[in-house]
Amino acid sequence: MLRTLSLLLPALIPSWRFFKTVAPSPRLWWRLEGGDWAPVRPRPERVAFATMLRRLVWNPDWNEDLYLVTLSERLVETGSAHSLHELNTRIARITGAPPGARLQFRLTFVTRSGATILTEELYRSDPVEVPG
Amino acid sequence: MSFDLALRLTEILLALALLQHSAEHMTRPEDRRLFAPRIALALLMLAGIATAWVTWALWGIGLLILRRFDGPYNGGSDKMTLLVLTCLACAHLPLDIYWRELALAYLAVQLALSYFVSGWIKVINPDWRSGIALSDVFRFSAYPVSVRLRRIADWRGATFAASWAVMGLELAFPLAVLHPLALAVALLACAVFHLSNACFFGLNRFVWAWFSAFPALLWLQARVV
């Protein structure tokens, strides 16, 4: 009950502090144990304007990507078990990792320091077996 | 705009927002148990059937969704959707009209604050005033929908002008409440702003969530000013 209330209150009394600062931005990578790292759902080189318009009403994959960003931030900030479970489950589905394989992911964060763009790994998961 | 009309318009726009959000979740089998009933209830709300009960049922599902994702699935848009739903539910309570109007007025005030506060926290940040922050959004944030859009980070004149256009709109928004025509123009400009965010950053859910709060402010403006 208290947990629900703590989740509800920011919606009823919002802070509306969008983009107060441009925070370090997570990138999500995956591999099957021992393999090469690859980005989870890499973004396209370009998106046609017609596609942008269509996505006004239908954009499930992108919105899931934004949820993955939120989960990544929660995992690094609080070590949330919920976020870890969600990331493992969703990455397995998105990448089509075969059942029984051992899946691992890592989080790198991109930020700017002066004129330099920095990338730092802040989390690497233990490999987990993809359920059948 | 009358209170009843504002309420009905809010219901229609919110129902459309909920349908849009929920339909996207139906592609994930594990989410269907929560979002299929939400779609059914949103259709009832759209049709204007038993809207008081339907709104409270949708509010209950909103809480379950918060628990399911351990917070908002889609940040600000989920928060705004839940805020609209809560205010609408309170406006349907069998109370004196004063309290029902207060619920819708709270939504209107929060809508105005959503722009003003967002503009204020930007304008006090030197990186936003110089355009660097918006360049950073394009350069390395998770939001640009394509690799090519990241090149906009190097268009310093454009990011500087766009930063001030956004901050100017957000900070001046409360003043628009003083005149019906100014409010109409401001809401139109905000609609363009949300549509741009949807195109550049894929924030499509924000469009429908924020649109659903517009009638409350149009009503409050007519009621008070």
Coordinates of C-alpha atoms in Angstrom, one line a residue:
Chain A
M1 CA 0.0 0.0 0.0
L2 CA 2.8 2.4 1.0
R3 CA 4.7 1.5 -2.2
T4 CA 1.6 2.2 -4.3
L5 CA 1.2 5.5 -2.6
S6 CA 4.8 6.5 -3.2
L7 CA 4.4 5.6 -6.9
L8 CA 1.1 7.5 -7.2
L9 CA 2.1 10.8 -5.4
P10 CA 4.6 12.0 -8.1
A11 CA 1.7 11.7 -10.6
L12 CA -0.7 13.7 -8.4
I13 CA 1.8 16.3 -7.4
P14 CA 4.2 16.3 -10.4
S15 CA 7.5 18.2 -10.4
W16 CA 7.4 18.8 -14.2
R17 CA 11.2 19.2 -14.3
F18 CA 11.7 17.9 -17.8
F19 CA 15.4 18.0 -19.0
K20 CA 16.6 20.0 -16.0
T21 CA 20.0 18.7 -17.0
V22 CA 21.0 16.3 -19.8
A23 CA 21.9 13.3 -17.7
P24 CA 24.4 10.6 -18.7
S25 CA 22.5 8.4 -21.2
P26 CA 22.5 4.6 -21.0
R27 CA 23.3 2.3 -23.9
L28 CA 22.3 -1.3 -23.6
W29 CA 24.5 -4.1 -25.0
W30 CA 23.9 -7.9 -25.0
R31 CA 25.8 -11.1 -25.9
L32 CA 25.5 -14.8 -25.5
E33 CA 28.1 -15.9 -23.0
G34 CA 31.6 -15.5 -24.5
G35 CA 30.3 -13.9 -27.7
D36 CA 30.7 -10.3 -29.0
W37 CA 28.7 -7.4 -27.6
A38 CA 26.0 -6.0 -29.8
P39 CA 23.6 -3.1 -29.2
V40 CA 20.0 -4.1 -28.1
R41 CA 17.7 -2.9 -30.9
P42 CA 20.2 -0.5 -32.6
R43 CA 18.6 2.7 -33.9
P44 CA 18.2 3.2 -37.6
E45 CA 20.4 5.5 -39.7
R46 CA 17.3 7.5 -40.7
V47 CA 13.6 7.6 -40.2
A48 CA 11.3 8.8 -43.0
F49 CA 8.9 11.6 -42.2
A50 CA 5.9 9.3 -43.1
T51 CA 7.2 6.8 -40.5
M52 CA 7.4 9.6 -37.9
L53 CA 3.8 10.5 -38.6
R54 CA 2.7 6.9 -38.4
R55 CA 4.5 6.6 -35.1
L56 CA 2.3 9.3 -33.6
V57 CA -0.3 6.6 -33.1
W58 CA 1.8 3.4 -33.2
N59 CA 5.2 3.3 -31.6
P60 CA 5.4 0.2 -29.3
D61 CA 9.1 -0.7 -29.9
W62 CA 10.4 2.8 -29.3
N63 CA 8.3 3.2 -26.2
E64 CA 9.7 -0.1 -25.0
D65 CA 13.2 1.3 -25.7
L66 CA 12.4 4.3 -23.5
Y67 CA 11.2 1.9 -20.8
L68 CA 14.6 0.1 -21.1
V69 CA 16.3 3.4 -20.6
T70 CA 14.3 4.0 -17.4
L71 CA 15.0 0.4 -16.2
S72 CA 18.7 0.9 -16.9
E73 CA 18.8 4.1 -14.8
R74 CA 16.9 2.5 -12.0
L75 CA 19.2 -0.5 -12.0
V76 CA 22.3 1.6 -11.7
E77 CA 20.8 4.0 -9.2
T78 CA 19.1 1.6 -6.8
G79 CA 20.1 -2.0 -7.9
S80 CA 16.4 -2.7 -8.4
A81 CA 15.7 -6.4 -8.7
H82 CA 12.5 -5.6 -10.7
S83 CA 14.6 -3.7 -13.2
L84 CA 17.1 -6.5 -13.6
H85 CA 14.3 -9.1 -14.1
E86 CA 12.6 -6.9 -16.7
L87 CA 15.8 -6.2 -18.6
N88 CA 16.7 -9.9 -18.7
T89 CA 13.2 -10.8 -19.9
R90 CA 12.8 -8.1 -22.5
I91 CA 16.4 -8.4 -23.9
A92 CA 15.9 -12.1 -24.4
R93 CA 12.7 -11.5 -26.3
I94 CA 14.0 -8.5 -28.4
T95 CA 17.2 -10.3 -29.4
G96 CA 15.6 -13.6 -30.0
A97 CA 18.2 -15.4 -27.8
P98 CA 17.6 -19.1 -28.1
P99 CA 16.1 -21.0 -25.0
G100 CA 18.9 -22.5 -22.9
A101 CA 21.5 -20.1 -24.1
R102 CA 23.2 -17.9 -21.4
L103 CA 22.4 -14.3 -21.9
Q104 CA 24.4 -11.4 -20.5
F105 CA 24.0 -7.6 -20.8
R106 CA 25.9 -4.5 -19.9
L107 CA 25.1 -0.8 -19.5
T108 CA 27.4 1.9 -20.7
F109 CA 26.6 5.6 -20.0
V110 CA 27.4 8.4 -22.4
T111 CA 28.0 11.9 -21.1
R112 CA 29.9 15.1 -22.0
S113 CA 32.8 16.5 -20.0
G114 CA 33.8 19.8 -21.4
A115 CA 34.3 19.2 -25.1
T116 CA 34.8 15.5 -24.7
I117 CA 32.1 12.8 -25.0
L118 CA 32.8 10.0 -22.5
T119 CA 31.5 6.5 -22.3
E120 CA 31.7 4.4 -19.2
E121 CA 30.5 0.9 -18.3
L122 CA 28.5 1.1 -15.1
Y123 CA 26.9 -2.3 -15.0
R124 CA 27.5 -5.8 -16.3
S125 CA 24.9 -8.6 -15.5
D126 CA 25.6 -12.1 -14.5
P127 CA 24.8 -14.5 -17.4
V128 CA 21.3 -16.0 -17.0
E129 CA 19.8 -19.0 -18.9
V130 CA 17.1 -18.0 -21.4
P131 CA 13.9 -19.8 -20.4
G132 CA 12.3 -22.1 -22.9
Chain B
M1 CA -17.1 26.3 -22.4
S2 CA -19.5 24.7 -19.8
F3 CA -18.2 22.4 -17.0
D4 CA -20.2 19.5 -18.5
L5 CA -18.8 20.0 -22.0
A6 CA -15.2 20.3 -20.6
L7 CA -15.7 17.1 -18.7
R8 CA -17.0 15.3 -21.8
L9 CA -14.2 16.5 -24.0
T10 CA -11.7 15.5 -21.4
E11 CA -13.3 12.0 -21.3
I12 CA -13.1 11.7 -25.1
L13 CA -9.5 12.8 -25.4
L14 CA -8.4 10.7 -22.4
A15 CA -10.2 7.7 -23.8
L16 CA -8.3 8.1 -27.1
A17 CA -5.0 8.5 -25.2
L18 CA -5.7 5.4 -23.2
L19 CA -6.6 3.4 -26.3
Q20 CA -3.4 4.5 -28.0
H21 CA -1.2 3.7 -25.0
S22 CA -2.9 0.4 -24.3
A23 CA -3.0 -0.8 -27.9
E24 CA 0.8 -0.6 -28.0
H25 CA 1.0 -2.9 -24.9
M26 CA -1.2 -5.5 -26.5
T27 CA 1.8 -6.5 -28.6
R28 CA 3.4 -7.9 -25.4
P29 CA 1.6 -11.1 -24.3
E30 CA 2.7 -10.6 -20.7
D31 CA 0.9 -7.2 -20.5
R32 CA -2.5 -8.2 -22.0
R33 CA -4.1 -9.1 -18.8
L34 CA -3.9 -5.5 -17.6
F35 CA -4.4 -3.7 -20.9
A36 CA -7.3 -5.6 -22.5
P37 CA -9.7 -4.5 -19.7
R38 CA -8.3 -1.0 -20.0
I39 CA -9.2 -0.9 -23.7
A40 CA -12.7 -2.2 -22.9
L41 CA -13.2 0.5 -20.3
A42 CA -11.7 3.2 -22.5
L43 CA -14.2 2.3 -25.2
L44 CA -17.0 2.7 -22.7
M45 CA -15.7 6.1 -21.7
L46 CA -15.4 7.1 -25.3
A47 CA -19.1 6.1 -25.8
G48 CA -20.1 8.0 -22.7
I49 CA -21.4 4.9 -20.9
A50 CA -21.4 4.9 -17.1
T51 CA -18.4 7.3 -17.2
A52 CA -18.3 7.9 -13.4
W53 CA -17.8 4.1 -12.6
V54 CA -15.6 3.6 -15.7
T55 CA -13.3 6.4 -14.7
W56 CA -12.8 5.0 -11.2
A57 CA -12.2 1.5 -12.7
L58 CA -9.6 3.0 -15.1
W59 CA -8.0 4.7 -12.1
G60 CA -7.7 1.4 -10.3
I61 CA -6.1 -0.2 -13.3
G62 CA -3.8 2.8 -13.5
L63 CA -2.5 1.8 -10.0
L64 CA -2.0 -1.8 -11.0
I65 CA 0.0 -0.6 -14.0
L66 CA 2.2 1.5 -11.8
R67 CA 2.9 -1.6 -9.6
R68 CA 3.4 -3.8 -12.7
F69 CA 6.2 -1.5 -14.0
D70 CA 7.4 -0.4 -10.6
G71 CA 6.7 3.2 -11.6
P72 CA 5.7 4.9 -14.9
Y73 CA 6.3 2.9 -18.1
N74 CA 6.6 6.1 -20.1
G75 CA 7.7 8.8 -17.7
G76 CA 5.9 12.1 -17.9
S77 CA 3.1 10.9 -20.2
D78 CA 2.0 8.1 -17.8
K79 CA 2.1 10.7 -15.0
M80 CA -0.1 13.1 -16.9
T81 CA -2.5 10.3 -17.9
L82 CA -2.9 9.3 -14.3
L83 CA -3.3 12.9 -13.2
V84 CA -6.1 13.5 -15.8
L85 CA -7.7 10.3 -14.8
T86 CA -7.6 11.2 -11.1
C87 CA -9.0 14.7 -11.6
L88 CA -11.7 13.3 -13.9
A89 CA -12.6 10.7 -11.3
C90 CA -12.9 13.3 -8.6
A91 CA -15.0 15.6 -10.9
H92 CA -17.4 12.7 -11.2
L93 CA -17.9 12.2 -7.4
P94 CA -21.4 13.0 -6.1
L95 CA -20.3 16.2 -4.4
D96 CA -21.2 19.8 -4.5
I97 CA -20.4 21.4 -7.8
Y98 CA -17.7 23.6 -6.1
W99 CA -15.6 20.5 -5.3
R100 CA -16.2 19.0 -8.7
E101 CA -15.1 22.2 -10.4
L102 CA -12.1 22.3 -8.1
A103 CA -10.9 18.9 -9.4
L104 CA -11.0 20.1 -13.0
A105 CA -9.4 23.4 -12.0
Y106 CA -6.5 21.5 -10.4
L107 CA -5.9 19.7 -13.7
A108 CA -5.9 23.1 -15.5
V109 CA -3.4 24.6 -13.1
Q110 CA -1.1 21.5 -13.3
L111 CA -1.2 21.8 -17.1
A112 CA -0.1 25.4 -17.0
L113 CA 2.6 24.5 -14.4
S114 CA 3.8 21.6 -16.6
Y115 CA 4.9 24.3 -19.1
F116 CA 6.0 27.0 -16.8
V117 CA 8.1 24.9 -14.4
S118 CA 9.7 23.1 -17.3
G119 CA 10.6 26.5 -18.8
W120 CA 11.9 27.9 -15.5
I121 CA 14.3 25.0 -14.7
K122 CA 15.7 25.4 -18.2
V123 CA 16.2 29.1 -18.2
I124 CA 18.1 29.1 -14.9
N125 CA 20.6 26.6 -16.4
P126 CA 23.4 28.3 -18.4
D127 CA 23.7 25.3 -20.7
W128 CA 20.1 25.8 -21.8
R129 CA 20.5 29.5 -22.3
S130 CA 23.5 28.9 -24.6
G131 CA 21.8 26.1 -26.6
I132 CA 24.5 23.6 -25.4
A133 CA 21.9 21.5 -23.5
L134 CA 19.7 21.0 -26.6
S135 CA 22.8 20.1 -28.6
D136 CA 23.6 17.5 -25.9
V137 CA 20.1 16.1 -26.2
F138 CA 20.7 15.5 -29.9
R139 CA 24.3 14.5 -29.5
F140 CA 24.2 11.7 -26.9
S141 CA 20.8 11.4 -25.2
A142 CA 18.6 8.3 -25.8
Y143 CA 15.9 10.3 -27.5
P144 CA 16.8 11.1 -31.2
V145 CA 14.9 8.5 -33.2
S146 CA 17.7 8.1 -35.8
V147 CA 21.5 8.4 -36.1
R148 CA 21.1 11.1 -38.8
L149 CA 19.1 13.3 -36.4
R150 CA 22.2 13.5 -34.1
R151 CA 23.8 15.8 -36.7
I152 CA 21.5 18.5 -35.5
A153 CA 23.8 18.8 -32.4
D154 CA 26.3 20.6 -34.6
W155 CA 23.8 23.2 -35.9
R156 CA 24.6 25.6 -33.0
G157 CA 22.4 28.5 -34.4
A158 CA 19.4 26.2 -34.7
T159 CA 19.8 24.6 -31.3
F160 CA 20.3 28.1 -29.7
A161 CA 17.1 29.5 -31.4
A162 CA 15.1 26.3 -30.7
S163 CA 16.1 26.4 -27.0
W164 CA 14.9 30.0 -26.6
A165 CA 11.7 29.3 -28.6
V166 CA 10.9 26.4 -26.3
M167 CA 11.8 28.3 -23.1
G168 CA 9.9 31.4 -24.3
L169 CA 6.8 29.4 -25.0
E170 CA 6.9 27.5 -21.7
L171 CA 7.6 30.6 -19.6
A172 CA 5.0 32.8 -21.3
F173 CA 2.3 30.1 -21.2
P174 CA 0.6 31.2 -18.0
L175 CA 0.1 34.7 -19.4
A176 CA -1.9 33.3 -22.3
V177 CA -4.6 32.4 -19.8
L178 CA -5.5 36.1 -19.6
H179 CA -7.2 36.2 -23.0
P180 CA -9.1 33.5 -24.9
L181 CA -7.4 34.2 -28.2
A182 CA -4.0 34.1 -26.6
L183 CA -4.8 30.8 -24.9
A184 CA -5.9 29.3 -28.2
V185 CA -2.7 30.4 -29.9
A186 CA -0.6 29.1 -27.0
L187 CA -2.3 25.7 -27.0
L188 CA -1.8 25.5 -30.8
A189 CA 1.9 26.3 -30.3
C190 CA 2.2 23.7 -27.6
A191 CA 0.5 21.2 -29.9
V192 CA 3.2 21.9 -32.5
F193 CA 5.8 21.5 -29.8
H194 CA 4.5 18.1 -28.7
L195 CA 4.2 16.9 -32.3
S196 CA 7.8 18.0 -32.9
N197 CA 8.9 16.0 -29.8
A198 CA 7.0 13.0 -31.2
C199 CA 8.7 13.3 -34.6
F200 CA 12.3 14.0 -33.3
F201 CA 12.3 12.0 -30.0
G202 CA 9.5 9.4 -30.5
L203 CA 7.5 10.9 -27.6
N204 CA 4.2 10.2 -29.2
R205 CA 2.4 9.3 -25.9
F206 CA 3.0 12.8 -24.6
V207 CA 1.0 14.3 -27.5
W208 CA -2.2 12.4 -26.5
A209 CA -1.7 12.7 -22.8
W210 CA -1.2 16.5 -22.9
F211 CA -4.0 17.0 -25.4
S212 CA -6.5 15.4 -23.0
A213 CA -5.8 18.1 -20.4
F214 CA -6.4 21.0 -22.8
P215 CA -10.2 21.2 -22.3
A216 CA -9.8 21.7 -18.5
L217 CA -7.7 24.9 -19.1
L218 CA -10.1 26.2 -21.8
W219 CA -12.9 25.8 -19.3
L220 CA -11.1 27.4 -16.4
Q221 CA -10.1 30.3 -18.6
A222 CA -13.7 30.9 -19.5
R223 CA -14.9 30.4 -15.9
V224 CA -12.4 32.7 -14.2
V225 CA -11.2 35.4 -16.6

